[in-house]
Amino acid sequence: MNEESVYEDLRAWAQEIDMPIWTVCQINRDGHNSEVLTSRNISECFAKAMIVDLFITMNRDKTGPTPEIGNMFIDLSRLGPDGVLFSMFIDTSKSKIKIMAQDFDTMNNDEGEDKMSKLRQKYIDFSKKKSSSKEAN
């Protein structure tokens, strides 16, 4: 039995018993260098990402300057919006993960653009709106 058919059987069984089932996937080599993991970083069978109802990735850079900060990315979803990126705080000593407020940046918009550049531009836009509303009053 191949991985794809295992995922199809699991999904059918989950629907039959009306319960969610969570599984994990291994990442490929490119995933080790990615700031945000996507379905493109799945090792082995990519078809399993197309079978599931919700595909979420979680990662962090253990050797970076902030190993306690990571990313959670809703890559694919049949249940709601996808392409949504969250920062998360990870405390491995307590097995605790805290999901922070949604980032304004998503992978579906302007992929590859620097986050700080976007943040600066959002601040400039906000400042312009704030000053124009003061002038109007």
Short mmCIF file of C-alpha atoms in Angstrom, two decimals:
data_model
loop_
_atom_site.label_atom_id
_atom_site.label_comp_id
_atom_site.label_asym_id
_atom_site.label_seq_id
_atom_site.Cartn_x
_atom_site.Cartn_y
_atom_site.Cartn_z
CA MET A 1 0.00 0.00 0.00
CA ASN A 2 1.44 3.41 -0.95
CA GLU A 3 1.30 6.62 1.10
CA GLU A 4 -1.40 8.19 -1.06
CA SER A 5 -3.81 5.31 -0.52
CA VAL A 6 -3.09 5.33 3.23
CA TYR A 7 -4.10 9.00 3.38
CA GLU A 8 -7.23 8.35 1.31
CA ASP A 9 -8.22 5.50 3.65
CA LEU A 10 -7.53 7.62 6.74
CA ARG A 11 -9.64 10.48 5.38
CA ALA A 12 -12.52 8.11 4.55
CA TRP A 13 -12.31 6.55 8.02
CA ALA A 14 -12.25 9.99 9.69
CA GLN A 15 -15.42 10.94 7.80
CA GLU A 16 -17.03 7.62 8.74
CA ILE A 17 -16.37 8.06 12.48
CA ASP A 18 -16.89 11.85 12.30
CA MET A 19 -13.57 12.60 14.00
CA PRO A 20 -10.51 14.62 12.94
CA ILE A 21 -7.29 12.71 12.38
CA TRP A 22 -3.88 14.39 12.56
CA THR A 23 -0.81 13.01 10.84
CA VAL A 24 2.70 14.29 10.31
CA CYS A 25 4.93 14.45 7.25
CA GLN A 26 8.66 14.62 6.89
CA ILE A 27 10.20 17.58 5.04
CA ASN A 28 12.59 17.38 2.12
CA ARG A 29 16.09 18.88 2.05
CA ASP A 30 14.88 22.25 0.74
CA GLY A 31 12.65 22.53 3.80
CA HIS A 32 15.64 22.68 6.13
CA ASN A 33 16.58 26.06 4.64
CA SER A 34 13.05 27.50 4.43
CA GLU A 35 11.82 30.19 6.78
CA VAL A 36 8.24 29.04 6.13
CA LEU A 37 7.45 25.47 5.13
CA THR A 38 4.83 24.81 2.45
CA SER A 39 3.41 21.73 0.76
CA ARG A 40 6.34 22.02 -1.68
CA ASN A 41 8.59 20.90 1.17
CA ILE A 42 6.93 17.50 1.64
CA SER A 43 9.24 14.53 1.44
CA GLU A 44 8.16 11.51 -0.62
CA CYS A 45 4.51 11.69 -1.78
CA PHE A 46 3.17 15.16 -2.66
CA ALA A 47 -0.31 13.71 -3.39
CA LYS A 48 -1.05 13.43 0.33
CA ALA A 49 -1.24 17.23 0.54
CA MET A 50 -4.01 17.19 -2.04
CA ILE A 51 -6.04 14.61 -0.10
CA VAL A 52 -6.19 16.25 3.32
CA ASP A 53 -8.73 18.88 4.33
CA LEU A 54 -6.20 20.99 6.21
CA PHE A 55 -2.45 21.18 5.68
CA ILE A 56 -0.54 23.10 8.36
CA THR A 57 3.22 23.44 8.66
CA MET A 58 5.21 24.37 11.75
CA ASN A 59 8.92 25.08 11.91
CA ARG A 60 11.65 27.00 13.67
CA ASP A 61 15.37 27.59 13.28
CA LYS A 62 16.95 25.86 16.29
CA THR A 63 20.38 27.32 15.51
CA GLY A 64 19.24 30.89 14.75
CA PRO A 65 19.34 33.92 17.05
CA THR A 66 15.77 33.27 18.30
CA PRO A 67 15.21 29.48 18.46
CA GLU A 68 12.10 29.97 20.58
CA ILE A 69 10.28 31.73 17.72
CA GLY A 70 8.82 29.75 14.82
CA ASN A 71 6.17 29.85 12.12
CA MET A 72 2.86 28.11 11.64
CA PHE A 73 1.50 28.29 8.11
CA ILE A 74 -1.95 27.22 6.92
CA ASP A 75 -0.92 26.10 3.46
CA LEU A 76 -4.06 24.39 2.19
CA SER A 77 -7.55 24.41 3.66
CA ARG A 78 -10.97 23.20 2.62
CA LEU A 79 -12.30 24.54 5.92
CA GLY A 80 -11.54 28.24 5.54
CA PRO A 81 -8.85 30.63 4.37
CA ASP A 82 -5.41 29.34 3.50
CA GLY A 83 -2.07 30.99 2.86
CA VAL A 84 -2.16 32.40 6.40
CA LEU A 85 1.07 32.80 8.38
CA PHE A 86 1.30 32.95 12.17
CA SER A 87 4.32 33.42 14.39
CA MET A 88 4.54 31.11 17.36
CA PHE A 89 6.45 30.91 20.61
CA ILE A 90 7.89 27.44 21.30
CA ASP A 91 9.07 26.31 24.73
CA THR A 92 10.41 22.79 24.22
CA SER A 93 11.27 22.42 27.93
CA LYS A 94 7.53 22.47 28.70
CA SER A 95 6.21 21.17 25.35
CA LYS A 96 4.31 24.45 25.00
CA ILE A 97 3.41 26.26 21.78
CA LYS A 98 1.71 29.66 21.78
CA ILE A 99 0.30 30.92 18.48
CA MET A 100 0.63 34.70 18.18
CA ALA A 101 -1.54 37.16 16.29
CA GLN A 102 -1.76 36.66 12.53
CA ASP A 103 1.05 38.19 10.51
CA PHE A 104 0.03 40.67 7.80
CA ASP A 105 2.30 38.72 5.43
CA THR A 106 0.98 35.64 3.63
CA MET A 107 2.77 33.37 1.21
CA ASN A 108 0.07 33.87 -1.44
CA ASN A 109 0.82 37.59 -1.69
CA ASP A 110 4.10 38.97 -3.02
CA GLU A 111 6.11 35.84 -2.28
CA GLY A 112 9.76 36.61 -1.75
CA GLU A 113 9.32 40.26 -0.71
CA ASP A 114 11.16 41.24 2.46
CA LYS A 115 8.91 41.29 5.57
CA MET A 116 10.57 44.41 6.98
CA SER A 117 10.00 46.27 3.71
CA LYS A 118 6.32 45.36 3.87
CA LEU A 119 6.11 46.39 7.51
CA ARG A 120 7.75 49.75 6.76
CA GLN A 121 5.39 50.33 3.83
CA LYS A 122 2.36 49.49 6.00
CA TYR A 123 3.59 52.00 8.59
CA ILE A 124 4.05 54.71 5.92
CA ASP A 125 0.55 54.04 4.56
CA PHE A 126 -0.90 54.13 8.08
CA SER A 127 0.91 57.41 8.85
CA LYS A 128 -0.42 59.01 5.66
CA LYS A 129 -4.00 57.99 6.48
CA LYS A 130 -3.65 59.26 10.04
CA SER A 131 -2.25 62.66 8.96
CA SER A 132 -4.86 63.10 6.21
CA SER A 133 -7.69 62.36 8.66
CA LYS A 134 -6.28 64.99 11.07
CA GLU A 135 -6.18 67.56 8.22
CA ALA A 136 -9.78 66.79 7.34
CA ASN A 137 -10.90 67.52 10.92
#
